[in-house]
């Protein structure tokens, strides 16, 4: 098969606005197992929306954008249903920024000879294909953005703002950028943190930048990320977290309660917490650790918490769609925390 035959049918992002699934999720509340857990998770997520004091943190792990969940997240951003995003680099750079440059993900299959794919420079994520040549353009673009910045340490949040600015300033991306997380967050002032920023396409771009600019380097300061996101918690004490998958983003947001304490601020634990995950708790690792367990570390309150054991492409549109069609987000304000972070120092 030729490369073009492998890369024919594009992944399309699900549009939760089109389907009112409120009655279905309400009915799932009368079922058992993960259906009931999902319905309770949706109700807690909706409680976060109703609580206008609550700063909502969304954490993203896994391959969510390549799988068709981008528009769910973009609709959350546009409707003030999320105030802060913490993600892996794969979601934000390799997948979202990649699509903002005009590239797409394609329907594939796990039942394929991967050596054939390698010869054609096609990368595979389970049943999804990517043109590696296009991914390399994404890497290079990150390197170019770094080359054009004043050399100094940046938080990942600050660098991602520059990625949004790059999309804004280049009209050739105008048709693609509207449905980009990076671009919408840039426009709405929503902070995006990627604590392991180099562990993705961005890493290749930054390695290239640093190699060729030994005396004037842009670097990413993850401690600065942690301080910035902790300032958000200190200034906005009521918080809720909606976690998609586990990994670094889950722990990063949970830990800001402890970081505030380290700085002598007595902040409450996260009031609301919902996690969608396929991991369970038996290996003792972070991704499957329950939110009840997190309460033993002083991170999450146990009154409004729910684990939903499901693959995210199924559960996320249901939980966000439920809350979207309930409409309680409409009373929420646009917080523009990016602007607040650059202007306000924390009062001692
Ligand atoms: N995923 C990719 O294609 C990819 C590509 C390039 C770089 N990376 C990098 O690798 C690191 C880890 O990436 P990761 O987040 O993909 O893997 P991960 O294995 O760290 O994900 C964390 C956990 O989240 C849960 N999870 C993941 N996907 C889920 C889903 N669809 N539904 C429910 N639960 C889910 C699982 O329990 C998993 O153990 C990151 O730094 C990322 O930037 C990933």
Short mmCIF file of C-alpha atoms and ligand atoms in Angstrom, two decimals:
data_model
loop_
_atom_site.label_atom_id
_atom_site.label_comp_id
_atom_site.label_asym_id
_atom_site.label_seq_id
_atom_site.Cartn_x
_atom_site.Cartn_y
_atom_site.Cartn_z
CA UNK A 1 0.00 0.00 0.00
CA UNK A 2 1.09 3.55 -0.66
CA UNK A 3 1.44 6.12 2.13
CA UNK A 4 -1.56 8.08 0.88
CA UNK A 5 -3.70 4.94 1.11
CA UNK A 6 -2.82 4.55 4.81
CA UNK A 7 -3.55 8.22 5.46
CA UNK A 8 -7.00 8.61 3.93
CA UNK A 9 -9.69 8.87 6.56
CA UNK A 10 -9.25 11.56 9.22
CA UNK A 11 -10.14 11.34 12.91
CA UNK A 12 -13.02 13.74 13.56
CA UNK A 13 -13.49 15.43 16.93
CA UNK A 14 -16.76 14.69 18.71
CA UNK A 15 -19.06 17.69 19.17
CA UNK A 16 -20.85 17.40 22.54
CA UNK A 17 -23.04 20.38 21.66
CA UNK A 18 -24.94 18.24 19.15
CA UNK A 19 -26.18 15.54 21.56
CA UNK A 20 -28.18 16.19 24.72
CA UNK A 21 -27.20 13.16 26.79
CA UNK A 22 -28.58 14.47 30.13
CA UNK A 23 -31.49 11.95 30.27
CA UNK A 24 -29.12 9.06 29.45
CA UNK A 25 -26.59 9.99 32.15
CA UNK A 26 -29.44 10.48 34.67
CA UNK A 27 -30.69 6.98 33.77
CA UNK A 28 -27.16 5.57 34.28
CA UNK A 29 -27.46 6.77 37.89
CA UNK A 30 -30.08 4.02 38.40
CA UNK A 31 -27.73 1.33 37.07
CA UNK A 32 -24.67 -0.17 38.76
CA UNK A 33 -20.88 -0.43 38.40
CA UNK A 34 -19.16 2.19 36.23
CA UNK A 35 -22.46 3.52 34.81
CA UNK A 36 -23.46 4.73 38.29
CA UNK A 37 -19.92 5.95 39.01
CA UNK A 38 -19.94 7.91 35.75
CA UNK A 39 -23.32 9.50 36.55
CA UNK A 40 -22.04 10.55 40.00
CA UNK A 41 -18.82 11.86 38.42
CA UNK A 42 -20.91 13.93 35.97
CA UNK A 43 -22.97 15.37 38.83
CA UNK A 44 -19.82 16.32 40.79
CA UNK A 45 -18.32 17.91 37.66
CA UNK A 46 -21.55 19.87 37.31
CA UNK A 47 -21.32 20.95 40.97
CA UNK A 48 -17.92 22.48 40.13
CA UNK A 49 -19.62 24.47 37.35
CA UNK A 50 -22.38 25.70 39.69
CA UNK A 51 -19.86 26.78 42.34
CA UNK A 52 -18.79 30.10 40.84
CA UNK A 53 -15.97 30.46 43.40
CA UNK A 54 -14.42 27.20 42.24
CA UNK A 55 -11.31 27.33 40.06
CA UNK A 56 -11.48 24.23 37.85
CA UNK A 57 -8.28 22.39 36.91
CA UNK A 58 -8.38 19.96 33.97
CA UNK A 59 -5.56 17.39 33.77
CA UNK A 60 -4.80 15.50 30.56
CA UNK A 61 -2.73 12.32 30.15
CA UNK A 62 -2.77 9.68 27.43
CA UNK A 63 -3.44 10.35 23.74
CA UNK A 64 -6.66 12.31 23.90
CA UNK A 65 -6.41 14.85 21.09
CA UNK A 66 -5.36 12.28 18.48
CA UNK A 67 -8.39 10.23 19.58
CA UNK A 68 -11.02 12.88 18.80
CA UNK A 69 -11.47 14.66 22.16
CA UNK A 70 -10.04 18.04 21.11
CA UNK A 71 -13.36 19.78 20.54
CA UNK A 72 -14.68 18.64 23.95
CA UNK A 73 -11.77 20.48 25.56
CA UNK A 74 -12.05 23.51 23.26
CA UNK A 75 -15.77 23.81 24.13
CA UNK A 76 -14.86 23.69 27.83
CA UNK A 77 -12.35 26.53 27.31
CA UNK A 78 -14.74 28.66 25.22
CA UNK A 79 -17.52 28.30 27.82
CA UNK A 80 -15.38 28.98 30.94
CA UNK A 81 -15.88 25.37 32.11
CA UNK A 82 -12.15 25.12 32.85
CA UNK A 83 -9.76 27.72 34.34
CA UNK A 84 -6.37 25.93 34.28
CA UNK A 85 -5.04 23.02 32.18
CA UNK A 86 -2.17 20.70 33.14
CA UNK A 87 -1.21 18.21 30.46
CA UNK A 88 1.39 15.92 29.02
CA UNK A 89 3.35 17.40 26.13
CA UNK A 90 1.99 14.81 23.71
CA UNK A 91 -1.55 16.21 23.99
CA UNK A 92 -0.57 19.87 23.77
CA UNK A 93 2.35 19.84 21.31
CA UNK A 94 2.42 16.60 19.26
CA UNK A 95 -1.35 16.53 18.86
CA UNK A 96 -3.09 19.89 19.45
CA UNK A 97 -0.39 22.29 18.15
CA UNK A 98 0.29 19.75 15.37
CA UNK A 99 -3.34 20.00 14.20
CA UNK A 100 -3.22 23.81 14.55
CA UNK A 101 -0.40 23.74 11.97
CA UNK A 102 -2.88 22.10 9.57
CA UNK A 103 -1.98 18.42 10.07
CA UNK A 104 -4.40 15.62 10.93
CA UNK A 105 -4.62 12.23 12.61
CA UNK A 106 -5.91 9.30 10.57
CA UNK A 107 -7.98 6.17 11.11
CA UNK A 108 -5.59 3.24 11.33
CA UNK A 109 -5.63 -0.25 12.75
CA UNK A 110 -3.55 -2.26 15.24
CA UNK A 111 -3.72 -5.17 12.76
CA UNK A 112 -0.96 -3.93 10.49
CA UNK A 113 2.66 -4.74 9.78
CA UNK A 114 4.54 -2.05 11.72
CA UNK A 115 7.67 -2.55 9.61
CA UNK A 116 5.64 -1.43 6.57
CA UNK A 117 4.60 1.66 8.52
CA UNK A 118 8.21 2.38 9.50
CA UNK A 119 9.33 2.28 5.86
CA UNK A 120 6.65 4.77 4.95
CA UNK A 121 7.40 7.01 7.99
CA UNK A 122 3.96 6.48 9.46
CA UNK A 123 3.69 6.47 13.28
CA UNK A 124 0.95 4.48 15.02
CA UNK A 125 -0.99 5.14 18.23
CA UNK A 126 -3.06 1.93 18.63
CA UNK A 127 -5.61 2.36 15.79
CA UNK A 128 -4.49 5.83 14.68
CA UNK A 129 -1.86 6.82 12.11
CA UNK A 130 0.30 9.96 11.89
CA UNK A 131 2.59 11.21 9.14
CA UNK A 132 6.02 11.42 10.81
CA UNK A 133 7.20 13.97 8.25
CA UNK A 134 4.46 16.31 9.49
CA UNK A 135 5.40 15.63 13.12
CA UNK A 136 8.96 16.68 12.32
CA UNK A 137 7.64 20.01 11.03
CA UNK A 138 5.91 20.39 14.40
CA UNK A 139 9.26 19.72 16.20
CA UNK A 140 11.03 22.25 13.99
CA UNK A 141 8.36 24.89 14.55
CA UNK A 142 8.91 24.65 18.32
CA UNK A 143 12.65 25.12 17.67
CA UNK A 144 11.93 28.22 15.55
CA UNK A 145 9.72 29.72 18.27
CA UNK A 146 12.56 29.18 20.77
CA UNK A 147 15.11 30.72 18.34
CA UNK A 148 13.03 33.89 18.17
CA UNK A 149 12.59 34.39 21.92
CA UNK A 150 14.88 36.32 24.29
CA UNK A 151 17.17 33.64 25.78
CA UNK A 152 16.17 32.94 29.41
CA UNK A 153 14.30 30.33 31.46
CA UNK A 154 10.53 30.18 30.81
CA UNK A 155 7.80 28.28 32.58
CA UNK A 156 6.06 25.88 30.19
CA UNK A 157 3.01 28.14 30.59
CA UNK A 158 4.96 31.14 29.29
CA UNK A 159 6.34 29.14 26.35
CA UNK A 160 2.86 27.84 25.44
CA UNK A 161 1.60 31.45 25.36
CA UNK A 162 4.33 32.07 22.75
CA UNK A 163 2.99 29.09 20.76
CA UNK A 164 -0.47 30.72 20.84
CA UNK A 165 1.03 34.03 19.74
CA UNK A 166 2.82 32.26 16.86
CA UNK A 167 -0.53 30.87 15.64
CA UNK A 168 -2.13 34.32 15.99
CA UNK A 169 0.60 36.08 14.02
CA UNK A 170 0.65 33.63 11.08
CA UNK A 171 -2.45 33.97 8.95
CA UNK A 172 -1.81 30.71 7.15
CA UNK A 173 -2.97 28.92 10.32
CA UNK A 174 -6.21 30.95 10.59
CA UNK A 175 -8.40 28.10 9.31
CA UNK A 176 -6.93 25.53 11.71
CA UNK A 177 -6.27 27.47 14.92
CA UNK A 178 -9.87 28.21 15.96
CA UNK A 179 -10.29 24.66 17.25
CA UNK A 180 -6.90 24.52 18.94
CA UNK A 181 -6.50 24.22 22.72
CA UNK A 182 -3.22 26.20 22.61
CA UNK A 183 -4.84 29.01 20.59
CA UNK A 184 -8.12 29.19 22.51
CA UNK A 185 -6.24 29.24 25.83
CA UNK A 186 -4.04 32.03 24.44
CA UNK A 187 -7.14 34.03 23.52
CA UNK A 188 -9.02 33.32 26.78
CA UNK A 189 -6.01 33.76 29.11
CA UNK A 190 -6.25 30.16 30.35
CA UNK A 191 -2.90 28.90 31.74
CA UNK A 192 -1.63 25.63 30.25
CA UNK A 193 1.12 23.87 32.20
CA UNK A 194 3.13 20.96 30.77
CA UNK A 195 5.48 19.99 33.63
CA UNK A 196 7.43 17.46 31.50
CA UNK A 197 7.59 19.80 28.50
CA UNK A 198 10.61 18.20 26.82
CA UNK A 199 9.07 14.70 26.86
CA UNK A 200 7.34 15.16 23.49
CA UNK A 201 7.74 16.88 20.12
CA UNK A 202 8.75 20.06 21.99
CA UNK A 203 11.83 18.26 23.31
CA UNK A 204 13.19 17.66 19.79
CA UNK A 205 12.69 21.32 18.91
CA UNK A 206 14.34 22.52 22.12
CA UNK A 207 17.28 20.11 21.82
CA UNK A 208 17.89 21.48 18.31
CA UNK A 209 17.57 25.06 19.59
CA UNK A 210 19.98 24.54 22.52
CA UNK A 211 22.55 22.62 20.41
CA UNK A 212 22.72 25.44 17.88
CA UNK A 213 22.58 28.28 20.43
CA UNK A 214 25.03 27.30 23.17
CA UNK A 215 25.43 30.90 24.37
CA UNK A 216 21.83 32.16 24.20
CA UNK A 217 19.48 29.43 25.21
CA UNK A 218 15.79 29.31 25.95
CA UNK A 219 15.15 26.74 28.69
CA UNK A 220 12.06 25.44 30.49
CA UNK A 221 11.91 25.82 34.26
CA UNK A 222 9.48 23.28 35.77
CA UNK A 223 9.95 24.61 39.32
CA UNK A 224 8.64 27.93 38.01
CA UNK A 225 5.58 26.06 36.68
CA UNK A 226 5.00 24.61 40.12
CA UNK A 227 5.33 28.01 41.80
CA UNK A 228 2.98 29.68 39.30
CA UNK A 229 0.25 27.06 39.66
CA UNK A 230 0.64 27.14 43.45
CA UNK A 231 0.05 30.92 43.36
CA UNK A 232 -3.25 30.22 41.60
CA UNK A 233 -4.33 27.97 44.48
CA UNK A 234 -3.20 30.49 47.10
CA UNK A 235 -5.19 33.28 45.45
CA UNK A 236 -8.26 31.11 44.69
CA UNK A 237 -8.76 28.70 47.55
CA UNK A 238 -11.86 26.83 46.35
CA UNK A 239 -10.80 24.32 43.71
CA UNK A 240 -11.97 21.28 41.78
CA UNK A 241 -10.01 18.89 39.59
CA UNK A 242 -11.21 16.92 36.59
CA UNK A 243 -8.55 14.37 35.73
CA UNK A 244 -8.40 12.52 32.43
CA UNK A 245 -5.97 9.65 32.95
CA UNK A 246 -3.26 9.89 35.58
CA UNK A 247 0.47 10.49 35.26
CA UNK A 248 2.40 13.68 36.01
CA UNK A 249 -0.54 16.09 35.43
CA UNK A 250 -2.66 14.37 38.10
CA UNK A 251 0.03 14.60 40.77
CA UNK A 252 1.10 18.13 39.81
CA UNK A 253 -2.35 19.57 40.52
CA UNK A 254 -2.95 17.51 43.64
CA UNK A 255 0.40 18.66 45.08
CA UNK A 256 -0.34 22.39 44.93
CA UNK A 257 -2.24 22.09 48.23
CA UNK A 258 0.95 20.81 49.89
CA UNK A 259 3.12 23.39 48.08
CA UNK A 260 0.92 26.20 49.45
CA UNK A 261 1.40 24.77 52.95
CA UNK A 262 5.17 24.74 52.39
CA UNK A 263 4.85 28.49 51.70
CA UNK A 264 2.91 28.90 55.00
CA UNK A 265 -0.51 29.32 53.39
CA UNK A 266 -3.28 27.36 55.06
CA UNK A 267 -5.35 26.48 51.96
CA UNK A 268 -8.17 23.91 51.87
CA UNK A 269 -7.80 20.61 50.04
CA UNK A 270 -9.33 20.35 46.55
CA UNK A 271 -13.07 20.45 47.25
CA UNK A 272 -14.19 18.46 44.19
CA UNK A 273 -12.31 15.73 42.30
CA UNK A 274 -13.30 13.42 39.46
CA UNK A 275 -10.88 11.10 37.68
CA UNK A 276 -11.46 9.03 34.56
CA UNK A 277 -8.87 6.26 34.36
CA UNK A 278 -8.24 2.71 33.20
CA UNK A 279 -5.61 2.17 35.93
CA UNK A 280 -6.49 0.52 39.22
CA UNK A 281 -4.85 0.92 42.61
CA UNK A 282 -3.24 -2.52 43.02
CA UNK A 283 0.23 -1.55 41.75
CA UNK A 284 0.47 1.32 44.24
CA UNK A 285 1.34 3.76 41.47
CA UNK A 286 -0.01 7.29 41.08
CA UNK A 287 -2.19 6.86 37.98
CA UNK A 288 -4.62 4.45 39.64
CA UNK A 289 -4.36 5.72 43.21
CA UNK A 290 -7.83 6.58 44.45
CA UNK A 291 -8.92 10.04 45.46
CA UNK A 292 -9.68 8.67 48.94
CA UNK A 293 -5.98 7.73 49.12
CA UNK A 294 -5.07 11.30 48.07
CA UNK A 295 -7.05 12.57 51.08
CA UNK A 296 -4.59 10.75 53.39
CA UNK A 297 -1.91 13.02 51.92
CA UNK A 298 -4.05 16.12 52.59
CA UNK A 299 -4.64 16.82 48.88
CA UNK A 300 -8.30 15.98 48.10
CA UNK A 301 -11.42 16.30 50.24
CA UNK A 302 -13.48 13.08 50.24
CA UNK A 303 -17.00 14.57 50.20
CA UNK A 304 -17.27 15.20 46.46
CA UNK A 305 -14.86 12.81 44.79
CA UNK A 306 -15.41 10.07 42.23
CA UNK A 307 -13.22 7.62 40.36
CA UNK A 308 -14.69 6.57 36.99
CA UNK A 309 -13.02 3.43 35.64
CA UNK A 310 -13.40 3.86 31.91
CA UNK A 311 -11.42 4.65 28.81
CA UNK A 312 -11.54 8.42 28.33
CA UNK A 313 -12.92 8.52 24.78
CA UNK A 314 -16.13 6.99 26.17
CA UNK A 315 -16.47 8.71 29.53
CA UNK A 316 -15.23 12.25 28.86
CA UNK A 317 -17.85 13.26 26.25
CA UNK A 318 -20.57 11.90 28.56
CA UNK A 319 -19.40 13.78 31.66
CA UNK A 320 -18.66 17.08 29.92
CA UNK A 321 -21.72 16.75 27.63
CA UNK A 322 -23.96 16.24 30.67
CA UNK A 323 -22.73 19.41 32.32
CA UNK A 324 -22.73 21.38 29.06
CA UNK A 325 -26.42 20.60 28.43
CA UNK A 326 -27.33 21.33 32.07
CA UNK A 327 -26.11 24.87 31.35
CA UNK A 328 -24.87 25.69 34.86
CA UNK A 329 -21.54 26.90 33.46
CA UNK A 330 -23.29 30.01 32.13
CA UNK A 331 -22.95 31.85 35.47
CA UNK A 332 -19.19 31.32 35.54
CA UNK A 333 -16.80 34.16 34.80
CA UNK A 334 -13.83 34.29 32.46
CA UNK A 335 -10.94 34.28 34.95
CA UNK A 336 -8.05 35.06 32.55
CA UNK A 337 -5.53 33.67 35.03
CA UNK A 338 -2.64 34.08 32.57
CA UNK A 339 -3.01 37.83 32.90
CA UNK A 340 -3.44 37.64 36.68
CA UNK A 341 -0.27 35.54 36.96
CA UNK A 342 1.84 38.05 35.09
CA UNK A 343 0.47 41.04 37.05
CA UNK A 344 -0.18 39.97 40.64
CA UNK A 345 2.39 38.93 43.19
CA UNK A 346 1.11 36.90 46.11
CA UNK A 347 0.59 39.10 49.20
CA UNK A 348 2.52 37.90 52.23
N1 LIG B 1 0.81 9.13 24.35
C1 LIG B 1 1.64 9.42 23.34
O1 LIG B 1 1.35 9.13 22.19
C2 LIG B 1 2.95 10.14 23.60
C3 LIG B 1 3.70 10.60 22.52
C4 LIG B 1 4.87 11.32 22.76
C5 LIG B 1 5.28 11.56 24.04
N2 LIG B 1 4.54 11.10 25.09
C6 LIG B 1 4.97 11.45 26.45
O2 LIG B 1 4.98 10.33 27.32
C7 LIG B 1 4.65 10.75 28.66
C8 LIG B 1 3.51 9.91 29.23
O3 LIG B 1 2.45 9.94 28.31
P1 LIG B 1 0.98 9.38 28.43
O4 LIG B 1 0.18 10.35 29.22
O5 LIG B 1 0.57 9.06 27.08
O6 LIG B 1 1.05 7.99 29.18
P2 LIG B 1 0.90 7.52 30.64
O7 LIG B 1 1.05 6.10 30.49
O8 LIG B 1 1.83 8.27 31.54
O9 LIG B 1 -0.62 7.87 31.09
C9 LIG B 1 -0.87 7.93 32.46
C10 LIG B 1 -2.02 7.04 32.86
O10 LIG B 1 -3.23 7.65 32.43
C11 LIG B 1 -4.20 6.64 32.19
N3 LIG B 1 -4.72 6.79 30.83
C12 LIG B 1 -4.01 7.11 29.73
N4 LIG B 1 -4.82 7.14 28.67
C13 LIG B 1 -6.08 6.89 29.13
C14 LIG B 1 -7.35 6.81 28.49
N5 LIG B 1 -7.48 6.98 27.17
N6 LIG B 1 -8.41 6.53 29.27
C15 LIG B 1 -8.29 6.35 30.59
N7 LIG B 1 -7.13 6.39 31.25
C16 LIG B 1 -6.02 6.68 30.52
C17 LIG B 1 -3.51 5.29 32.34
O11 LIG B 1 -3.82 4.79 33.61
C18 LIG B 1 -2.03 5.63 32.26
O12 LIG B 1 -1.29 4.75 33.05
C19 LIG B 1 4.29 12.24 28.57
O13 LIG B 1 5.36 13.05 28.97
C20 LIG B 1 3.99 12.44 27.09
O14 LIG B 1 4.24 13.78 26.64
C21 LIG B 1 3.36 10.40 24.89
#
